[in-house]
mmCIF file of C-alpha atoms and ligand atoms in Angstrom:
data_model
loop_
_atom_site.group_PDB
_atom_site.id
_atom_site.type_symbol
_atom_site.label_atom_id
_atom_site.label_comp_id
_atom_site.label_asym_id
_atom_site.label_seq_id
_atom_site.Cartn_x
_atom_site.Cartn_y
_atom_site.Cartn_z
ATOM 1 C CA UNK A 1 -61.684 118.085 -57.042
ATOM 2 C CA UNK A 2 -64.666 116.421 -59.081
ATOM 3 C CA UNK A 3 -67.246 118.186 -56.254
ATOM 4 C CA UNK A 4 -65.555 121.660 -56.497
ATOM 5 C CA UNK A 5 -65.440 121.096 -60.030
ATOM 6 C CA UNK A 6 -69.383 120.875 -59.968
ATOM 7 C CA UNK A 7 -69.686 123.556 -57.381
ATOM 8 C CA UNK A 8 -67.467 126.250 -59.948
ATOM 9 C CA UNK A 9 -69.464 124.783 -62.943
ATOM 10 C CA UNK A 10 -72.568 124.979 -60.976
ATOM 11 C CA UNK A 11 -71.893 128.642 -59.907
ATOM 12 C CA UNK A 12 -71.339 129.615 -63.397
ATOM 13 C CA UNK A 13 -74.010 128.397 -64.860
ATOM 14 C CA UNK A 14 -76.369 130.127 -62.283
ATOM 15 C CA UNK A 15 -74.640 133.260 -63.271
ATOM 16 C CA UNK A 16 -75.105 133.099 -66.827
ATOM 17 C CA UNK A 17 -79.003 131.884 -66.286
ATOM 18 C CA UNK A 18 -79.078 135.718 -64.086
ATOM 19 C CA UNK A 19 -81.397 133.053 -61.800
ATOM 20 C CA UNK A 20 -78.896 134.330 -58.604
ATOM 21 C CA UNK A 21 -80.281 137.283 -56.646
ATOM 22 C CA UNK A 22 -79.040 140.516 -57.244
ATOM 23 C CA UNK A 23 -75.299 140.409 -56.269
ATOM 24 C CA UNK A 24 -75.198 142.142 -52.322
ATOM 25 C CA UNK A 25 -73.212 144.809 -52.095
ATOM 26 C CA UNK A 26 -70.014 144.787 -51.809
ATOM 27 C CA UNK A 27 -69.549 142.996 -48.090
ATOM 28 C CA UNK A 28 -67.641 145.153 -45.414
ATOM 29 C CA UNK A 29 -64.480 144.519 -45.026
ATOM 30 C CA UNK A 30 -63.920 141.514 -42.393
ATOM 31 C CA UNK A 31 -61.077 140.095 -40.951
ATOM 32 C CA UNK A 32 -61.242 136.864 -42.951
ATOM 33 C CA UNK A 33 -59.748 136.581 -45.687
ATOM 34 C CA UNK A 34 -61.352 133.426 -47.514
ATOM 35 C CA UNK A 35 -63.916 134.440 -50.611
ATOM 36 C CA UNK A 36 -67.794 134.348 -49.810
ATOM 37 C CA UNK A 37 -69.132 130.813 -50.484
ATOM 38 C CA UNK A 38 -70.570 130.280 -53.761
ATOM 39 C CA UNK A 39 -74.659 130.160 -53.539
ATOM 40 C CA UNK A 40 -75.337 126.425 -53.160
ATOM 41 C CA UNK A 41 -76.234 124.647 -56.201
ATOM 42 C CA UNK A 42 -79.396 122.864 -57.204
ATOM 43 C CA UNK A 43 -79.392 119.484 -55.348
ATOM 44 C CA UNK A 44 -82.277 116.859 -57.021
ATOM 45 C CA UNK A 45 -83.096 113.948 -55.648
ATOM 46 C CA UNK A 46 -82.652 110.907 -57.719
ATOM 47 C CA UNK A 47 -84.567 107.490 -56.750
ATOM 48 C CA UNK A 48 -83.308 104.229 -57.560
ATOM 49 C CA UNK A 49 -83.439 100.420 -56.868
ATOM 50 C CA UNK A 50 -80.251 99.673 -55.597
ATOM 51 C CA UNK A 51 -80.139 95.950 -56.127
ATOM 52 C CA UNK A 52 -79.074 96.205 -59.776
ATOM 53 C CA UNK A 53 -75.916 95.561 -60.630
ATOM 54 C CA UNK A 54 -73.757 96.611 -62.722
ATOM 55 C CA UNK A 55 -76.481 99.841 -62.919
ATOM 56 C CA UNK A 56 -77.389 100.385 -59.555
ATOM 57 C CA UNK A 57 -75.888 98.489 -56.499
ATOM 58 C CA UNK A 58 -74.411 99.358 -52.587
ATOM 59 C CA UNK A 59 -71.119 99.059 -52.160
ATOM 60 C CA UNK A 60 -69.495 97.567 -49.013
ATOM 61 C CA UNK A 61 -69.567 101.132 -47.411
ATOM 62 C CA UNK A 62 -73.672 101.439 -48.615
ATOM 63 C CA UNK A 63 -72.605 103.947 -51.482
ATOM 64 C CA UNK A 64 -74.706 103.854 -54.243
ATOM 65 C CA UNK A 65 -72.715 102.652 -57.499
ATOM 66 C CA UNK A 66 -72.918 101.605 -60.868
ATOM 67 C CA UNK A 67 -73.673 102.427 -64.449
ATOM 68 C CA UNK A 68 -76.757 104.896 -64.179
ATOM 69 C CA UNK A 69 -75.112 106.515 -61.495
ATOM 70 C CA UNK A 70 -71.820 107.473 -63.180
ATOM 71 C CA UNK A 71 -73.766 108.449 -66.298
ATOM 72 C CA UNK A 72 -76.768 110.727 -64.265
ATOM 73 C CA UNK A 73 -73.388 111.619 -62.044
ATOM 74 C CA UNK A 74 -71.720 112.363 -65.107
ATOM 75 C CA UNK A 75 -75.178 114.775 -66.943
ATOM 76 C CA UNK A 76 -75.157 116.637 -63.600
ATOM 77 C CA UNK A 77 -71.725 117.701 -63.613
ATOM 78 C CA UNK A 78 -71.866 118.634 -67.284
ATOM 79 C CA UNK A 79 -75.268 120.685 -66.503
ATOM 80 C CA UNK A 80 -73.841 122.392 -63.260
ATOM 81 C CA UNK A 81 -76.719 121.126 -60.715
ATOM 82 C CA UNK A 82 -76.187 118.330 -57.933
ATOM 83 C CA UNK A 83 -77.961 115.134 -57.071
ATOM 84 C CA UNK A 84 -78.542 112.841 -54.670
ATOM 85 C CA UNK A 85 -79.206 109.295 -54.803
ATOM 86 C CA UNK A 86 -81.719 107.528 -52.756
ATOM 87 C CA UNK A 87 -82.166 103.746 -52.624
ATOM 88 C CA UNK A 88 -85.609 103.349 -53.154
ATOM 89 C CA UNK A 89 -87.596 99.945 -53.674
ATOM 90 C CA UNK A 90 -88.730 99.461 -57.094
ATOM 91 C CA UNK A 91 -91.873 98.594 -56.100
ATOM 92 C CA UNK A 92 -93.457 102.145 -54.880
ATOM 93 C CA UNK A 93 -90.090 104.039 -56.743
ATOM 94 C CA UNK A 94 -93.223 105.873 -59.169
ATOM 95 C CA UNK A 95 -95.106 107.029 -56.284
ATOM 96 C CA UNK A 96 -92.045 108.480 -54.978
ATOM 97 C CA UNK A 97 -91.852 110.155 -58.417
ATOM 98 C CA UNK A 98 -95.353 111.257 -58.308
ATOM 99 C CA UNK A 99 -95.724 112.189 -54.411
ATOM 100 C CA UNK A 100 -92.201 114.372 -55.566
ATOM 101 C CA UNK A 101 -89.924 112.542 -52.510
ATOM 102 C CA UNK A 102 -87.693 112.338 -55.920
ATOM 103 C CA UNK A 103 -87.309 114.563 -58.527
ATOM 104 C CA UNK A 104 -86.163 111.875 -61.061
ATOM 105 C CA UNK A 105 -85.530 108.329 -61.261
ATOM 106 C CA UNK A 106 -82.682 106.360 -62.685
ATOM 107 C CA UNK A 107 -83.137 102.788 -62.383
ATOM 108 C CA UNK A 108 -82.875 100.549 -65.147
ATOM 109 C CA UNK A 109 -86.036 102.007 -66.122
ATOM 110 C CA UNK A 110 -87.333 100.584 -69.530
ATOM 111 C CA UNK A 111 -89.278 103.407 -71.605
ATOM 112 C CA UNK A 112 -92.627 101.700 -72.219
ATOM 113 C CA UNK A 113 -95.988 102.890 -73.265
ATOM 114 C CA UNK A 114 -97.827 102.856 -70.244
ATOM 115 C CA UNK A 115 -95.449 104.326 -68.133
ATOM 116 C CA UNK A 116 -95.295 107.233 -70.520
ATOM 117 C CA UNK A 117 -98.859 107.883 -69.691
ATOM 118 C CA UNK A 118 -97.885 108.905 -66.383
ATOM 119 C CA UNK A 119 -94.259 110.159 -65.874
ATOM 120 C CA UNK A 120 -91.953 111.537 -69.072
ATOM 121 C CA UNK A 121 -88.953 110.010 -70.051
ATOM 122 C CA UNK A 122 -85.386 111.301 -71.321
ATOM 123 C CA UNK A 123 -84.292 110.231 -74.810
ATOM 124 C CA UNK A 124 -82.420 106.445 -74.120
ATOM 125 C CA UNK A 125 -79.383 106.042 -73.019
ATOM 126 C CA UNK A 126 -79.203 102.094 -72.610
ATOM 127 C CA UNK A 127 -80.352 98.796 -74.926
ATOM 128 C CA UNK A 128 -81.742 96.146 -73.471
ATOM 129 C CA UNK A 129 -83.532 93.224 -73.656
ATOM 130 C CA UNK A 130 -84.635 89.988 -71.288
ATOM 131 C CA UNK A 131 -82.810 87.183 -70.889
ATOM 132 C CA UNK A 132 -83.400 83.691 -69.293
ATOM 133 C CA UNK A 133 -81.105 82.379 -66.414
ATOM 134 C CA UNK A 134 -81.812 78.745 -65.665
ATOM 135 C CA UNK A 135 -79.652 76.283 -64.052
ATOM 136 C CA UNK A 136 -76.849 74.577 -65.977
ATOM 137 C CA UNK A 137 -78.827 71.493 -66.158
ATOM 138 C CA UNK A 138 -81.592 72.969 -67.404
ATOM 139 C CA UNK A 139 -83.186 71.603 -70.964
ATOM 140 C CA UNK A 140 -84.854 75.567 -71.224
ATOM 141 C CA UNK A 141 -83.810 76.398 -75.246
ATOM 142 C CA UNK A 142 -86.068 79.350 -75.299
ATOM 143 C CA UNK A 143 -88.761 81.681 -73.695
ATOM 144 C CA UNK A 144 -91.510 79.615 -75.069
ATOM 145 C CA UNK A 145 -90.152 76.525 -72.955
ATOM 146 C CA UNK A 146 -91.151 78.501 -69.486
ATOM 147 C CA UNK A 147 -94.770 77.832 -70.466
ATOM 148 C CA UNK A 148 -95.226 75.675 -67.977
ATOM 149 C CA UNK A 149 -92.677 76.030 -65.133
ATOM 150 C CA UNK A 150 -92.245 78.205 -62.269
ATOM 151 C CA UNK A 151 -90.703 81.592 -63.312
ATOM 152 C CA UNK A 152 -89.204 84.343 -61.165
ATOM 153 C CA UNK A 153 -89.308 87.836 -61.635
ATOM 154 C CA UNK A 154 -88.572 91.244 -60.153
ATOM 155 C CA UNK A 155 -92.636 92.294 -59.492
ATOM 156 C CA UNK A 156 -93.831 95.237 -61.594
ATOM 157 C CA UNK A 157 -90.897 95.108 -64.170
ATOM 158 C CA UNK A 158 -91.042 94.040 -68.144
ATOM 159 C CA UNK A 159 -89.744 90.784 -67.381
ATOM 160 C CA UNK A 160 -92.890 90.328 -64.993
ATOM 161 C CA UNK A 161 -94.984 91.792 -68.455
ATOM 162 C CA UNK A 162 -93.273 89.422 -70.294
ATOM 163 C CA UNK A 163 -93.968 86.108 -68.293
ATOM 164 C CA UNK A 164 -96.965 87.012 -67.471
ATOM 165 C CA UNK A 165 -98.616 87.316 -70.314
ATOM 166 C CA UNK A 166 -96.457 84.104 -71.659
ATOM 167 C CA UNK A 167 -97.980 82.042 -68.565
ATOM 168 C CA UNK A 168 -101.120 83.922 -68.411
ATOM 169 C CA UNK A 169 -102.828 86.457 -65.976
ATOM 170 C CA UNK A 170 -104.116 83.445 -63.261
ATOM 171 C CA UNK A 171 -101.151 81.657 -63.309
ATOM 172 C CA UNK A 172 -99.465 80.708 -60.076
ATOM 173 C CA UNK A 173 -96.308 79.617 -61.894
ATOM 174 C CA UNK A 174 -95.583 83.164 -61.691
ATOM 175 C CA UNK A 175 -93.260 84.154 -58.922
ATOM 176 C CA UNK A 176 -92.676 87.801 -57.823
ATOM 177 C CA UNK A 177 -89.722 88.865 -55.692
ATOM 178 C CA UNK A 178 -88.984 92.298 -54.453
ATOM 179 C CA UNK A 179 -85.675 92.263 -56.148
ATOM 180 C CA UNK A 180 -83.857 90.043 -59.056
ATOM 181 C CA UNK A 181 -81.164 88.897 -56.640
ATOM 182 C CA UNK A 182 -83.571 87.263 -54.589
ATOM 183 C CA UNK A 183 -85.494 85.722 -57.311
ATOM 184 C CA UNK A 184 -82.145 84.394 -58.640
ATOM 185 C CA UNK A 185 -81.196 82.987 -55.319
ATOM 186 C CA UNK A 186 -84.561 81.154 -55.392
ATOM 187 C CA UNK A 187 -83.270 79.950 -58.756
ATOM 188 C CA UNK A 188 -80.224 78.369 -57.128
ATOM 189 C CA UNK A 189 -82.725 76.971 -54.119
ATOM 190 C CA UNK A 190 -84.402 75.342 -56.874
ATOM 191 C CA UNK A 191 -87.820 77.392 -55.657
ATOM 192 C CA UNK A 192 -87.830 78.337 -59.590
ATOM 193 C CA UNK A 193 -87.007 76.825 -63.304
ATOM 194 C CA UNK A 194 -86.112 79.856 -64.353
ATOM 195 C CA UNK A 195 -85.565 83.629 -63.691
ATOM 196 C CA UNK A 196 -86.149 86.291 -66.467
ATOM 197 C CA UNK A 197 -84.669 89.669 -66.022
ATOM 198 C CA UNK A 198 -82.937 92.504 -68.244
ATOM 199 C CA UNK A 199 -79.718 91.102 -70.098
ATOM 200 C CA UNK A 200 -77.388 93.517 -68.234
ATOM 201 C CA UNK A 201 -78.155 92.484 -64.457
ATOM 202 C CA UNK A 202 -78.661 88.592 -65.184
ATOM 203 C CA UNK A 203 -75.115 88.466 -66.771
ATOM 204 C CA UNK A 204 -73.645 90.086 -64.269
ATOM 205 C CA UNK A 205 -75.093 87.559 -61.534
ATOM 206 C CA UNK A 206 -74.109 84.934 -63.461
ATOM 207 C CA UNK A 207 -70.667 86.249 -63.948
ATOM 208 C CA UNK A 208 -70.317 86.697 -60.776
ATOM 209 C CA UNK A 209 -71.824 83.420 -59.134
ATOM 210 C CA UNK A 210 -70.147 80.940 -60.583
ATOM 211 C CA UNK A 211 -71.243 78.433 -57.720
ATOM 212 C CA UNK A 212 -74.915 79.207 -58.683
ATOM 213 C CA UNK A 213 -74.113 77.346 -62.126
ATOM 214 C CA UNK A 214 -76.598 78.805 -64.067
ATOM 215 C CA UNK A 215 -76.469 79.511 -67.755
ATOM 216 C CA UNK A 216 -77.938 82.670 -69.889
ATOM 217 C CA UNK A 217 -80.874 81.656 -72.594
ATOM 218 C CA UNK A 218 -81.373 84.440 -75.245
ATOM 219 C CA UNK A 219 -84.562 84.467 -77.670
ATOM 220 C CA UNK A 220 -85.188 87.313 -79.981
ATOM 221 C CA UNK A 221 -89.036 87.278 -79.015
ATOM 222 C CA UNK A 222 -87.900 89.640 -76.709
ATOM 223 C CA UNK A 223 -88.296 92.894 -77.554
ATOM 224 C CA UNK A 224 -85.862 95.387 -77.692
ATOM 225 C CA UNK A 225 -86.092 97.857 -74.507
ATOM 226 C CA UNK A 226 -84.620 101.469 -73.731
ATOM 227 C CA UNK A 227 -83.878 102.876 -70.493
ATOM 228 C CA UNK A 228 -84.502 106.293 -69.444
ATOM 229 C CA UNK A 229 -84.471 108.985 -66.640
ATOM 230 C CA UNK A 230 -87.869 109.474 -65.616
ATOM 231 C CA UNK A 231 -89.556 112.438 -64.518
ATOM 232 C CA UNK A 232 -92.397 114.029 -63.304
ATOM 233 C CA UNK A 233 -95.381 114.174 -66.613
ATOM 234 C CA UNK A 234 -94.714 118.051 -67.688
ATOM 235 C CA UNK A 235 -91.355 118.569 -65.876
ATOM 236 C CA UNK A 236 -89.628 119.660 -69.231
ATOM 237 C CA UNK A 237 -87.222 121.760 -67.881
ATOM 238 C CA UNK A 238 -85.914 119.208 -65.905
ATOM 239 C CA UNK A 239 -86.240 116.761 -68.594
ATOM 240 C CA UNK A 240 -84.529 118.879 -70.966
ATOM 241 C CA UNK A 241 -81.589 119.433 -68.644
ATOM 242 C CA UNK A 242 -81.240 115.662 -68.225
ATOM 243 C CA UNK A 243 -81.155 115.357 -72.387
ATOM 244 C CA UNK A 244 -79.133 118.242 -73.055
ATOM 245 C CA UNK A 245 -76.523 116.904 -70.452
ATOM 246 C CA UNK A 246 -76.933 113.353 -72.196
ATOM 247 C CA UNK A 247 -76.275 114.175 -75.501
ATOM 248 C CA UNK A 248 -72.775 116.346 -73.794
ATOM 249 C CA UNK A 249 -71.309 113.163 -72.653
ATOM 250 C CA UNK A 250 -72.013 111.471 -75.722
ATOM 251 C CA UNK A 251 -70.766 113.728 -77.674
ATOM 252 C CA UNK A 252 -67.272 114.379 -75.536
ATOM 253 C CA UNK A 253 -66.372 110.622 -74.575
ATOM 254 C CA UNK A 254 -67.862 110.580 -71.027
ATOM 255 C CA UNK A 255 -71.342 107.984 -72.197
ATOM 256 C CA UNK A 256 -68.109 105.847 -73.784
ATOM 257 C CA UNK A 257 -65.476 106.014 -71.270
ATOM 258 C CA UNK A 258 -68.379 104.728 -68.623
ATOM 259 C CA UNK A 259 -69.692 102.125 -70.420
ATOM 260 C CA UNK A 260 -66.328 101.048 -70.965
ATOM 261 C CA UNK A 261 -65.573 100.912 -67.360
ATOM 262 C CA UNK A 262 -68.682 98.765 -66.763
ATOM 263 C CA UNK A 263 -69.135 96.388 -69.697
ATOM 264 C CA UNK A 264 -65.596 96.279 -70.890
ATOM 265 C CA UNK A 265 -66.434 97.563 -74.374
ATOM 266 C CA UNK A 266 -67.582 100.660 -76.193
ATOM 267 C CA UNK A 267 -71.161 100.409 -77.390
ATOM 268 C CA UNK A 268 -72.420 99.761 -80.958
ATOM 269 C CA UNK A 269 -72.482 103.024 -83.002
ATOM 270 C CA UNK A 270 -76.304 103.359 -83.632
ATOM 271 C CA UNK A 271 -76.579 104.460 -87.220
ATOM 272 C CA UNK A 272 -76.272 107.892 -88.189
ATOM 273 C CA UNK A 273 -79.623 109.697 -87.519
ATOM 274 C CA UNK A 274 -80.823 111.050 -90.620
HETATM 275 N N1 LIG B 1 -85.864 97.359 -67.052
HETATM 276 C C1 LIG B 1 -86.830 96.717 -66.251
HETATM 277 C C2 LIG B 1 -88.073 97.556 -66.134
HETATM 278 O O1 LIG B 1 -88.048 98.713 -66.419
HETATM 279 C C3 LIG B 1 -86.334 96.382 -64.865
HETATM 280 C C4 LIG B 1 -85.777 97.512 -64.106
HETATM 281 C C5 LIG B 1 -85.527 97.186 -62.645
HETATM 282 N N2 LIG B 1 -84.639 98.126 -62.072
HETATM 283 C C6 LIG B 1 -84.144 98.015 -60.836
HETATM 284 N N3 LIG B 1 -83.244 98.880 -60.445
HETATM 285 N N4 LIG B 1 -84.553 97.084 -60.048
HETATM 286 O O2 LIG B 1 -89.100 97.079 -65.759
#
């Protein structure tokens, strides 16, 4: 129902943009009776690191769940064009952006400076912010206590940024995993003191590996982060589907009713924009 509801949306939309070829005309009469198939909608192709839970994760049947993908699932029904989700490893997911093997990436992706030197970036749609996991025992009270221990991190993410410059640029105490899950299972192997990673994904592991006992240590030295939907630098119409479709499930209940579904709770009004 949810598919033909996209396809019928989809159609629609297509129709009122006049972007469909001049209708045929009108087919000969045939012996079947079904109605002509609609013209196939847009299908992009979304990368994403899909060892991310709750945002981006495989399933037992290696479907691609979570968070981003019910809201980007959610902007593309609302905007009438399809997309498909490809695992991709974070480390390489820009080149895939830039070599255009995807047309946009959801992924957790904190909106940062330099990255908006090279791709664009939809208006937020997630808050965030790093947080420590260390193991129950641990006497870690706060980021500044990682100075000199062994740290994990997920390579080439703001938790790498962040330890890196805390540690320094030479340090070996830095350790960089292809994913968070393995740098938190290095945690439990005791290969690590400490594993620093977005708040989201970190809860979530801990939640759900109680046998790792590990416990969550917050600092506000972190600074606050913002996801986005990246895409190609100049791709506006693109990027202005993806924010027009955003600020639709905001504004009907969709954002909410997701992020209920995933964290349990409706997010914190942001104050009124002026
Ligand atoms: N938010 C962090 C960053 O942008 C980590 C994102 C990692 N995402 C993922 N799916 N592995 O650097």
């Amino acid at each position: 129902l949810w598919q033909r509801a996209a396809m019928l949306a989809a159609g629609l939309v297509l129709a009122a943009c006049g972007k469909q070829p001049e209708p045929a005309p009108a087919p000969a009469p045939t012996t079947e009776a079904s109605a002509p198939a609609p013209a196939p909608a847009k299908v992009y192709v979304v990368g994403t690191d899909a060892a991310y839970a709750p945002f981006e994760s495989q399933n037992e049947k290696g479907e691609i769940v979570g968070f981003d993908i019910d809201v980007v699932s959610a902007i593309a029904q609302k905007g009438g064009f399809e997309v498909k989700f490809v695992n991709t490893p974070w480390e390489g997911i820009f080149n895939t952006l830039q070599q255009g093997d995807r047309d946009f990436l959801v992924s957790s992706i904190t909106i940062t400076e330099e990255r908006k030197q090279t791709m664009d970036f939809s208006n937020p749609y997630f808050d965030a912010r790093q947080l420590i996991a260390v193991r129950e025992n641990s006497k870690v009270a706060k980021f500044a206590d990682l100075k000199k221990l062994k740290v994990g991190v997920q390579t080439g993410t703001t938790g790498d940024e962040v330890v890196t410059q805390l540690l320094g640029k030479n340090s070996t105490n830095v350790k960089r995993f292809e994913s968070t899950p393995l740098a938190l299972q290095e945690l439990q192997a005791g290969g690590v003191d400490a594993v620093v990673a977005d708040n989201g994904v970190v809860e979530n592991y801990v939640a759900n590996n109680t046998g790792a006992k590990f416990k969550t240590v917050s600092d506000d030295a972190f600074p606050a982060e913002q996801y986005g939907l990246a895409v190609r630098k100049g791709n506006t119409e693109l990027l202005e589907k993806l924010n027009k479709g955003l600020a639709d499930i905001k504004a009907d209940g969709t954002y909410d009713q997701i992020y209920a579904k995933h964290f349990g709770a409706k997010p914190a009004e942001a104050p009124a924009a002026a």
